[in-house]
Amino acid sequence: MSNVINESGILAISTRLQRLADSLRKDGQQIYKAHGIDFEPKWFPVIYTLYSKDTMSVMEIAAEIGYTHPSTISLLKELEKQKLIRSRKDKQDERKRLLTLSEKGQELVQQMLPVWKRMEKALTALTNTSNNLMAAIAEVEAQMEVKGFFERERGIR
Amino acid sequence: MSNVINESGILAISTRLQRLADSLRKDGQQIYKAHGIDFEPKWFPVIYTLYSKDTMSVMEIAAEIGYTHPSTISLLKELEKQKLIRSRKDKQDERKRLLTLSEKGQELVQQMLPVWKRMEKALTALTNTSNNLMAAIAEVEAQMEVKGFFERERGIR
DNA sequence: TAAAACTACGTAGTTAACTACATAAATACA
DNA sequence: TGTATTTATGTAGTTAACTACGTAGTTTTA
């Protein structure tokens, strides 16, 4: 599979990253299902953020999970439909909408905590090879902060 | 940025991979534009494959680049619209459609070759940290072949 | 203190992949 | 040899992110 793409090497890195992300997300979906939990992997960043921080506005959540606010809003809509979160207007600033986990959301998190532990173990086993994937991602993210791909290419003599 | 997601660690790995893939693809777009080249990063796998193998059918290309055939077909459509590739029916097997680079496509590849070299250098500089990202991806892909995320989670005691 | 600028949120439409299903040609087999 | 199966391609609709743009509060400033 993918002989030419492997040969073309690093130029196809974005394709490879995408593919890996996809298959991990799909397996995640299957795992929740296998545990009888009605939860989508894409909801994790929002739910985990609200579990950690209790109450946040739309923009704060978006910044925290690193998504744009429209993407965040559509996730929040789904989560409200699932009754996993609740929202109310901020009395101090009427522009803001404050989000919290609902009772159902908190119960679901409690139910998921042991599954998250198992997933962590499985992912650690999967990715703890001689070049550690999580570490590599963090390192590349740091390199990008210093100087992005675009700037680097421009600087090649 | 993304404090809670970094804390939640490996569970958000698919989100992190996705985000990295996205920003590299976007920078890629900018780089082509900066060189006055009318080319989308997503076209790279197909174009590079046809450049290497000369003539291939739809299914062969899909298998080669690791995409589903509908995704491949829609890429091929765009590329035909751009007149970068040409297609003809296979005389031996009337079901098959054979694709090749057009003259314009071959010229564009020649124009892109030096840019690809520069991109390779920039990407190598960006990703060659102590945990090498390309190596890490290859290692994790190999681990997934042995045993996927789903099977591993199921096996946790 | 009214106008300008900014911030928070929302909607519409796009993108780039996917799955599910349909059709036509080629091949296998009863 | 005609029917069933497989293979190659195509279409329709979905998904999960995005950008662009609009509106309504809040804050700054002339």
JSON list of N, CA, C and O in Angstrom, two decimals, chain A residues 100-145:
[
{"chain": "A", "resi": 100, "resn": "THR", "atom": "N", "xyz": [-21.71, 24.71, 30.86]},
{"chain": "A", "resi": 100, "resn": "THR", "atom": "CA", "xyz": [-21.29, 23.77, 31.90]},
{"chain": "A", "resi": 100, "resn": "THR", "atom": "C", "xyz": [-21.78, 22.38, 31.54]},
{"chain": "A", "resi": 100, "resn": "THR", "atom": "O", "xyz": [-22.71, 22.23, 30.74]},
{"chain": "A", "resi": 101, "resn": "LEU", "atom": "N", "xyz": [-21.16, 21.38, 32.14]},
{"chain": "A", "resi": 101, "resn": "LEU", "atom": "CA", "xyz": [-21.66, 20.01, 31.98]},
{"chain": "A", "resi": 101, "resn": "LEU", "atom": "C", "xyz": [-23.01, 19.91, 32.69]},
{"chain": "A", "resi": 101, "resn": "LEU", "atom": "O", "xyz": [-23.20, 20.48, 33.76]},
{"chain": "A", "resi": 102, "resn": "SER", "atom": "N", "xyz": [-23.94, 19.20, 32.07]},
{"chain": "A", "resi": 102, "resn": "SER", "atom": "CA", "xyz": [-25.21, 18.91, 32.75]},
{"chain": "A", "resi": 102, "resn": "SER", "atom": "C", "xyz": [-24.98, 17.74, 33.72]},
{"chain": "A", "resi": 102, "resn": "SER", "atom": "O", "xyz": [-23.90, 17.15, 33.73]},
{"chain": "A", "resi": 103, "resn": "GLU", "atom": "N", "xyz": [-26.00, 17.41, 34.49]},
{"chain": "A", "resi": 103, "resn": "GLU", "atom": "CA", "xyz": [-25.90, 16.24, 35.37]},
{"chain": "A", "resi": 103, "resn": "GLU", "atom": "C", "xyz": [-25.58, 15.01, 34.52]},
{"chain": "A", "resi": 103, "resn": "GLU", "atom": "O", "xyz": [-24.68, 14.23, 34.81]},
{"chain": "A", "resi": 104, "resn": "LYS", "atom": "N", "xyz": [-26.34, 14.86, 33.42]},
{"chain": "A", "resi": 104, "resn": "LYS", "atom": "CA", "xyz": [-26.13, 13.73, 32.53]},
{"chain": "A", "resi": 104, "resn": "LYS", "atom": "C", "xyz": [-24.68, 13.71, 32.01]},
{"chain": "A", "resi": 104, "resn": "LYS", "atom": "O", "xyz": [-24.06, 12.66, 31.93]},
{"chain": "A", "resi": 105, "resn": "GLY", "atom": "N", "xyz": [-24.16, 14.91, 31.69]},
{"chain": "A", "resi": 105, "resn": "GLY", "atom": "CA", "xyz": [-22.79, 15.02, 31.21]},
{"chain": "A", "resi": 105, "resn": "GLY", "atom": "C", "xyz": [-21.80, 14.57, 32.26]},
{"chain": "A", "resi": 105, "resn": "GLY", "atom": "O", "xyz": [-20.85, 13.85, 31.97]},
{"chain": "A", "resi": 106, "resn": "GLN", "atom": "N", "xyz": [-22.04, 15.00, 33.51]},
{"chain": "A", "resi": 106, "resn": "GLN", "atom": "CA", "xyz": [-21.12, 14.61, 34.58]},
{"chain": "A", "resi": 106, "resn": "GLN", "atom": "C", "xyz": [-21.15, 13.12, 34.82]},
{"chain": "A", "resi": 106, "resn": "GLN", "atom": "O", "xyz": [-20.10, 12.49, 35.04]},
{"chain": "A", "resi": 107, "resn": "GLU", "atom": "N", "xyz": [-22.37, 12.55, 34.77]},
{"chain": "A", "resi": 107, "resn": "GLU", "atom": "CA", "xyz": [-22.48, 11.10, 34.94]},
{"chain": "A", "resi": 107, "resn": "GLU", "atom": "C", "xyz": [-21.73, 10.36, 33.82]},
{"chain": "A", "resi": 107, "resn": "GLU", "atom": "O", "xyz": [-21.02, 9.39, 34.07]},
{"chain": "A", "resi": 108, "resn": "LEU", "atom": "N", "xyz": [-21.90, 10.87, 32.60]},
{"chain": "A", "resi": 108, "resn": "LEU", "atom": "CA", "xyz": [-21.23, 10.23, 31.46]},
{"chain": "A", "resi": 108, "resn": "LEU", "atom": "C", "xyz": [-19.72, 10.28, 31.64]},
{"chain": "A", "resi": 108, "resn": "LEU", "atom": "O", "xyz": [-19.02, 9.29, 31.38]},
{"chain": "A", "resi": 109, "resn": "VAL", "atom": "N", "xyz": [-19.20, 11.43, 32.09]},
{"chain": "A", "resi": 109, "resn": "VAL", "atom": "CA", "xyz": [-17.76, 11.53, 32.31]},
{"chain": "A", "resi": 109, "resn": "VAL", "atom": "C", "xyz": [-17.30, 10.48, 33.31]},
{"chain": "A", "resi": 109, "resn": "VAL", "atom": "O", "xyz": [-16.30, 9.79, 33.08]},
{"chain": "A", "resi": 110, "resn": "GLN", "atom": "N", "xyz": [-18.06, 10.34, 34.41]},
{"chain": "A", "resi": 110, "resn": "GLN", "atom": "CA", "xyz": [-17.70, 9.33, 35.42]},
{"chain": "A", "resi": 110, "resn": "GLN", "atom": "C", "xyz": [-17.65, 7.94, 34.80]},
{"chain": "A", "resi": 110, "resn": "GLN", "atom": "O", "xyz": [-16.76, 7.13, 35.10]},
{"chain": "A", "resi": 111, "resn": "GLN", "atom": "N", "xyz": [-18.62, 7.70, 33.89]},
{"chain": "A", "resi": 111, "resn": "GLN", "atom": "CA", "xyz": [-18.68, 6.40, 33.23]},
{"chain": "A", "resi": 111, "resn": "GLN", "atom": "C", "xyz": [-17.48, 6.23, 32.27]},
{"chain": "A", "resi": 111, "resn": "GLN", "atom": "O", "xyz": [-16.97, 5.13, 32.09]},
{"chain": "A", "resi": 112, "resn": "MET", "atom": "N", "xyz": [-17.05, 7.35, 31.67]},
{"chain": "A", "resi": 112, "resn": "MET", "atom": "CA", "xyz": [-15.98, 7.27, 30.68]},
{"chain": "A", "resi": 112, "resn": "MET", "atom": "C", "xyz": [-14.58, 7.23, 31.29]},
{"chain": "A", "resi": 112, "resn": "MET", "atom": "O", "xyz": [-13.64, 6.76, 30.66]},
{"chain": "A", "resi": 113, "resn": "LEU", "atom": "N", "xyz": [-14.44, 7.75, 32.51]},
{"chain": "A", "resi": 113, "resn": "LEU", "atom": "CA", "xyz": [-13.09, 7.84, 33.10]},
{"chain": "A", "resi": 113, "resn": "LEU", "atom": "C", "xyz": [-12.30, 6.53, 33.00]},
{"chain": "A", "resi": 113, "resn": "LEU", "atom": "O", "xyz": [-11.15, 6.54, 32.54]},
{"chain": "A", "resi": 114, "resn": "PRO", "atom": "N", "xyz": [-12.89, 5.38, 33.42]},
{"chain": "A", "resi": 114, "resn": "PRO", "atom": "CA", "xyz": [-12.12, 4.14, 33.29]},
{"chain": "A", "resi": 114, "resn": "PRO", "atom": "C", "xyz": [-11.81, 3.76, 31.83]},
{"chain": "A", "resi": 114, "resn": "PRO", "atom": "O", "xyz": [-10.74, 3.21, 31.56]},
{"chain": "A", "resi": 115, "resn": "VAL", "atom": "N", "xyz": [-12.73, 4.09, 30.93]},
{"chain": "A", "resi": 115, "resn": "VAL", "atom": "CA", "xyz": [-12.48, 3.80, 29.51]},
{"chain": "A", "resi": 115, "resn": "VAL", "atom": "C", "xyz": [-11.34, 4.67, 29.00]},
{"chain": "A", "resi": 115, "resn": "VAL", "atom": "O", "xyz": [-10.47, 4.21, 28.26]},
{"chain": "A", "resi": 116, "resn": "TRP", "atom": "N", "xyz": [-11.34, 5.95, 29.41]},
{"chain": "A", "resi": 116, "resn": "TRP", "atom": "CA", "xyz": [-10.24, 6.84, 29.02]},
{"chain": "A", "resi": 116, "resn": "TRP", "atom": "C", "xyz": [-8.90, 6.27, 29.49]},
{"chain": "A", "resi": 116, "resn": "TRP", "atom": "O", "xyz": [-7.91, 6.32, 28.77]},
{"chain": "A", "resi": 117, "resn": "LYS", "atom": "N", "xyz": [-8.88, 5.73, 30.71]},
{"chain": "A", "resi": 117, "resn": "LYS", "atom": "CA", "xyz": [-7.64, 5.12, 31.24]},
{"chain": "A", "resi": 117, "resn": "LYS", "atom": "C", "xyz": [-7.17, 3.99, 30.33]},
{"chain": "A", "resi": 117, "resn": "LYS", "atom": "O", "xyz": [-5.99, 3.89, 30.00]},
{"chain": "A", "resi": 118, "resn": "ARG", "atom": "N", "xyz": [-8.12, 3.13, 29.93]},
{"chain": "A", "resi": 118, "resn": "ARG", "atom": "CA", "xyz": [-7.78, 2.00, 29.06]},
{"chain": "A", "resi": 118, "resn": "ARG", "atom": "C", "xyz": [-7.29, 2.50, 27.70]},
{"chain": "A", "resi": 118, "resn": "ARG", "atom": "O", "xyz": [-6.33, 1.96, 27.14]},
{"chain": "A", "resi": 119, "resn": "MET", "atom": "N", "xyz": [-7.96, 3.52, 27.17]},
{"chain": "A", "resi": 119, "resn": "MET", "atom": "CA", "xyz": [-7.55, 4.08, 25.88]},
{"chain": "A", "resi": 119, "resn": "MET", "atom": "C", "xyz": [-6.15, 4.67, 25.99]},
{"chain": "A", "resi": 119, "resn": "MET", "atom": "O", "xyz": [-5.33, 4.50, 25.08]},
{"chain": "A", "resi": 120, "resn": "GLU", "atom": "N", "xyz": [-5.88, 5.34, 27.08]},
{"chain": "A", "resi": 120, "resn": "GLU", "atom": "CA", "xyz": [-4.55, 5.91, 27.28]},
{"chain": "A", "resi": 120, "resn": "GLU", "atom": "C", "xyz": [-3.48, 4.83, 27.22]},
{"chain": "A", "resi": 120, "resn": "GLU", "atom": "O", "xyz": [-2.46, 4.99, 26.57]},
{"chain": "A", "resi": 121, "resn": "LYS", "atom": "N", "xyz": [-3.77, 3.72, 27.93]},
{"chain": "A", "resi": 121, "resn": "LYS", "atom": "CA", "xyz": [-2.80, 2.62, 27.94]},
{"chain": "A", "resi": 121, "resn": "LYS", "atom": "C", "xyz": [-2.59, 2.08, 26.53]},
{"chain": "A", "resi": 121, "resn": "LYS", "atom": "O", "xyz": [-1.46, 1.85, 26.11]},
{"chain": "A", "resi": 122, "resn": "ALA", "atom": "N", "xyz": [-3.71, 1.86, 25.82]},
{"chain": "A", "resi": 122, "resn": "ALA", "atom": "CA", "xyz": [-3.62, 1.29, 24.47]},
{"chain": "A", "resi": 122, "resn": "ALA", "atom": "C", "xyz": [-2.86, 2.24, 23.54]},
{"chain": "A", "resi": 122, "resn": "ALA", "atom": "O", "xyz": [-1.99, 1.82, 22.77]},
{"chain": "A", "resi": 123, "resn": "LEU", "atom": "N", "xyz": [-3.17, 3.54, 23.64]},
{"chain": "A", "resi": 123, "resn": "LEU", "atom": "CA", "xyz": [-2.50, 4.52, 22.78]},
{"chain": "A", "resi": 123, "resn": "LEU", "atom": "C", "xyz": [-1.03, 4.63, 23.12]},
{"chain": "A", "resi": 123, "resn": "LEU", "atom": "O", "xyz": [-0.19, 4.80, 22.22]},
{"chain": "A", "resi": 124, "resn": "THR", "atom": "N", "xyz": [-0.73, 4.54, 24.40]},
{"chain": "A", "resi": 124, "resn": "THR", "atom": "CA", "xyz": [0.67, 4.62, 24.81]},
{"chain": "A", "resi": 124, "resn": "THR", "atom": "C", "xyz": [1.44, 3.43, 24.23]},
{"chain": "A", "resi": 124, "resn": "THR", "atom": "O", "xyz": [2.53, 3.60, 23.67]},
{"chain": "A", "resi": 125, "resn": "ALA", "atom": "N", "xyz": [0.83, 2.24, 24.33]},
{"chain": "A", "resi": 125, "resn": "ALA", "atom": "CA", "xyz": [1.48, 1.05, 23.77]},
{"chain": "A", "resi": 125, "resn": "ALA", "atom": "C", "xyz": [1.69, 1.20, 22.26]},
{"chain": "A", "resi": 125, "resn": "ALA", "atom": "O", "xyz": [2.74, 0.86, 21.72]},
{"chain": "A", "resi": 126, "resn": "LEU", "atom": "N", "xyz": [0.68, 1.78, 21.62]},
{"chain": "A", "resi": 126, "resn": "LEU", "atom": "CA", "xyz": [0.70, 1.91, 20.16]},
{"chain": "A", "resi": 126, "resn": "LEU", "atom": "C", "xyz": [1.76, 2.91, 19.69]},
{"chain": "A", "resi": 126, "resn": "LEU", "atom": "O", "xyz": [2.39, 2.73, 18.64]},
{"chain": "A", "resi": 127, "resn": "THR", "atom": "N", "xyz": [1.95, 3.97, 20.47]},
{"chain": "A", "resi": 127, "resn": "THR", "atom": "CA", "xyz": [2.77, 5.08, 19.98]},
{"chain": "A", "resi": 127, "resn": "THR", "atom": "C", "xyz": [4.13, 5.20, 20.65]},
{"chain": "A", "resi": 127, "resn": "THR", "atom": "O", "xyz": [4.93, 6.04, 20.26]},
{"chain": "A", "resi": 128, "resn": "ASN", "atom": "N", "xyz": [4.39, 4.33, 21.63]},
{"chain": "A", "resi": 128, "resn": "ASN", "atom": "CA", "xyz": [5.66, 4.47, 22.32]},
{"chain": "A", "resi": 128, "resn": "ASN", "atom": "C", "xyz": [6.76, 3.65, 21.63]},
{"chain": "A", "resi": 128, "resn": "ASN", "atom": "O", "xyz": [7.33, 2.75, 22.20]},
{"chain": "A", "resi": 129, "resn": "THR", "atom": "N", "xyz": [7.03, 4.02, 20.37]},
{"chain": "A", "resi": 129, "resn": "THR", "atom": "CA", "xyz": [8.07, 3.36, 19.60]},
{"chain": "A", "resi": 129, "resn": "THR", "atom": "C", "xyz": [9.35, 4.17, 19.77]},
{"chain": "A", "resi": 129, "resn": "THR", "atom": "O", "xyz": [9.37, 5.13, 20.54]},
{"chain": "A", "resi": 130, "resn": "SER", "atom": "N", "xyz": [10.41, 3.80, 19.07]},
{"chain": "A", "resi": 130, "resn": "SER", "atom": "CA", "xyz": [11.69, 4.45, 19.36]},
{"chain": "A", "resi": 130, "resn": "SER", "atom": "C", "xyz": [11.64, 5.96, 19.09]},
{"chain": "A", "resi": 130, "resn": "SER", "atom": "O", "xyz": [12.27, 6.74, 19.79]},
{"chain": "A", "resi": 131, "resn": "ASN", "atom": "N", "xyz": [10.87, 6.36, 18.05]},
{"chain": "A", "resi": 131, "resn": "ASN", "atom": "CA", "xyz": [10.57, 7.79, 17.92]},
{"chain": "A", "resi": 131, "resn": "ASN", "atom": "C", "xyz": [9.15, 8.00, 18.43]},
{"chain": "A", "resi": 131, "resn": "ASN", "atom": "O", "xyz": [8.19, 7.61, 17.77]},
{"chain": "A", "resi": 132, "resn": "ASN", "atom": "N", "xyz": [9.02, 8.56, 19.61]},
{"chain": "A", "resi": 132, "resn": "ASN", "atom": "CA", "xyz": [7.70, 8.69, 20.24]},
{"chain": "A", "resi": 132, "resn": "ASN", "atom": "C", "xyz": [6.83, 9.72, 19.52]},
{"chain": "A", "resi": 132, "resn": "ASN", "atom": "O", "xyz": [7.22, 10.87, 19.36]},
{"chain": "A", "resi": 133, "resn": "LEU", "atom": "N", "xyz": [5.66, 9.28, 19.08]},
{"chain": "A", "resi": 133, "resn": "LEU", "atom": "CA", "xyz": [4.80, 10.13, 18.25]},
{"chain": "A", "resi": 133, "resn": "LEU", "atom": "C", "xyz": [4.34, 11.40, 18.98]},
{"chain": "A", "resi": 133, "resn": "LEU", "atom": "O", "xyz": [4.39, 12.50, 18.43]},
{"chain": "A", "resi": 134, "resn": "MET", "atom": "N", "xyz": [3.88, 11.24, 20.24]},
{"chain": "A", "resi": 134, "resn": "MET", "atom": "CA", "xyz": [3.41, 12.42, 20.98]},
{"chain": "A", "resi": 134, "resn": "MET", "atom": "C", "xyz": [4.54, 13.43, 21.15]},
{"chain": "A", "resi": 134, "resn": "MET", "atom": "O", "xyz": [4.34, 14.64, 20.98]},
{"chain": "A", "resi": 135, "resn": "ALA", "atom": "N", "xyz": [5.72, 12.92, 21.48]},
{"chain": "A", "resi": 135, "resn": "ALA", "atom": "CA", "xyz": [6.87, 13.81, 21.65]},
{"chain": "A", "resi": 135, "resn": "ALA", "atom": "C", "xyz": [7.21, 14.48, 20.33]},
{"chain": "A", "resi": 135, "resn": "ALA", "atom": "O", "xyz": [7.46, 15.70, 20.28]},
{"chain": "A", "resi": 136, "resn": "ALA", "atom": "N", "xyz": [7.18, 13.70, 19.25]},
{"chain": "A", "resi": 136, "resn": "ALA", "atom": "CA", "xyz": [7.50, 14.25, 17.93]},
{"chain": "A", "resi": 136, "resn": "ALA", "atom": "C", "xyz": [6.52, 15.38, 17.57]},
{"chain": "A", "resi": 136, "resn": "ALA", "atom": "O", "xyz": [6.94, 16.43, 17.08]},
{"chain": "A", "resi": 137, "resn": "ILE", "atom": "N", "xyz": [5.22, 15.15, 17.82]},
{"chain": "A", "resi": 137, "resn": "ILE", "atom": "CA", "xyz": [4.22, 16.18, 17.54]},
{"chain": "A", "resi": 137, "resn": "ILE", "atom": "C", "xyz": [4.53, 17.45, 18.33]},
{"chain": "A", "resi": 137, "resn": "ILE", "atom": "O", "xyz": [4.57, 18.55, 17.78]},
{"chain": "A", "resi": 138, "resn": "ALA", "atom": "N", "xyz": [4.78, 17.28, 19.62]},
{"chain": "A", "resi": 138, "resn": "ALA", "atom": "CA", "xyz": [5.06, 18.43, 20.47]},
{"chain": "A", "resi": 138, "resn": "ALA", "atom": "C", "xyz": [6.30, 19.17, 19.97]},
{"chain": "A", "resi": 138, "resn": "ALA", "atom": "O", "xyz": [6.31, 20.41, 19.91]},
{"chain": "A", "resi": 139, "resn": "GLU", "atom": "N", "xyz": [7.31, 18.43, 19.58]},
{"chain": "A", "resi": 139, "resn": "GLU", "atom": "CA", "xyz": [8.54, 19.05, 19.10]},
{"chain": "A", "resi": 139, "resn": "GLU", "atom": "C", "xyz": [8.30, 19.83, 17.81]},
{"chain": "A", "resi": 139, "resn": "GLU", "atom": "O", "xyz": [8.79, 20.97, 17.66]},
{"chain": "A", "resi": 140, "resn": "VAL", "atom": "N", "xyz": [7.55, 19.21, 16.89]},
{"chain": "A", "resi": 140, "resn": "VAL", "atom": "CA", "xyz": [7.29, 19.89, 15.62]},
{"chain": "A", "resi": 140, "resn": "VAL", "atom": "C", "xyz": [6.41, 21.13, 15.85]},
{"chain": "A", "resi": 140, "resn": "VAL", "atom": "O", "xyz": [6.66, 22.18, 15.27]},
{"chain": "A", "resi": 141, "resn": "GLU", "atom": "N", "xyz": [5.43, 21.01, 16.75]},
{"chain": "A", "resi": 141, "resn": "GLU", "atom": "CA", "xyz": [4.60, 22.17, 17.07]},
{"chain": "A", "resi": 141, "resn": "GLU", "atom": "C", "xyz": [5.49, 23.31, 17.59]},
{"chain": "A", "resi": 141, "resn": "GLU", "atom": "O", "xyz": [5.31, 24.48, 17.21]},
{"chain": "A", "resi": 142, "resn": "ALA", "atom": "N", "xyz": [6.46, 22.95, 18.43]},
{"chain": "A", "resi": 142, "resn": "ALA", "atom": "CA", "xyz": [7.37, 23.96, 18.97]},
{"chain": "A", "resi": 142, "resn": "ALA", "atom": "C", "xyz": [8.22, 24.57, 17.85]},
{"chain": "A", "resi": 142, "resn": "ALA", "atom": "O", "xyz": [8.40, 25.80, 17.79]},
{"chain": "A", "resi": 143, "resn": "GLN", "atom": "N", "xyz": [8.71, 23.73, 16.94]},
{"chain": "A", "resi": 143, "resn": "GLN", "atom": "CA", "xyz": [9.48, 24.23, 15.80]},
{"chain": "A", "resi": 143, "resn": "GLN", "atom": "C", "xyz": [8.66, 25.19, 14.94]},
{"chain": "A", "resi": 143, "resn": "GLN", "atom": "O", "xyz": [9.17, 26.18, 14.44]},
{"chain": "A", "resi": 144, "resn": "MET", "atom": "N", "xyz": [7.36, 24.86, 14.79]},
{"chain": "A", "resi": 144, "resn": "MET", "atom": "CA", "xyz": [6.47, 25.70, 13.98]},
{"chain": "A", "resi": 144, "resn": "MET", "atom": "C", "xyz": [6.29, 27.07, 14.63]},
{"chain": "A", "resi": 144, "resn": "MET", "atom": "O", "xyz": [6.17, 28.08, 13.93]},
{"chain": "A", "resi": 145, "resn": "GLU", "atom": "N", "xyz": [6.23, 27.08, 15.97]},
{"chain": "A", "resi": 145, "resn": "GLU", "atom": "CA", "xyz": [6.12, 28.35, 16.71]},
{"chain": "A", "resi": 145, "resn": "GLU", "atom": "C", "xyz": [7.32, 29.23, 16.35]},
{"chain": "A", "resi": 145, "resn": "GLU", "atom": "O", "xyz": [7.18, 30.42, 16.07]}
]
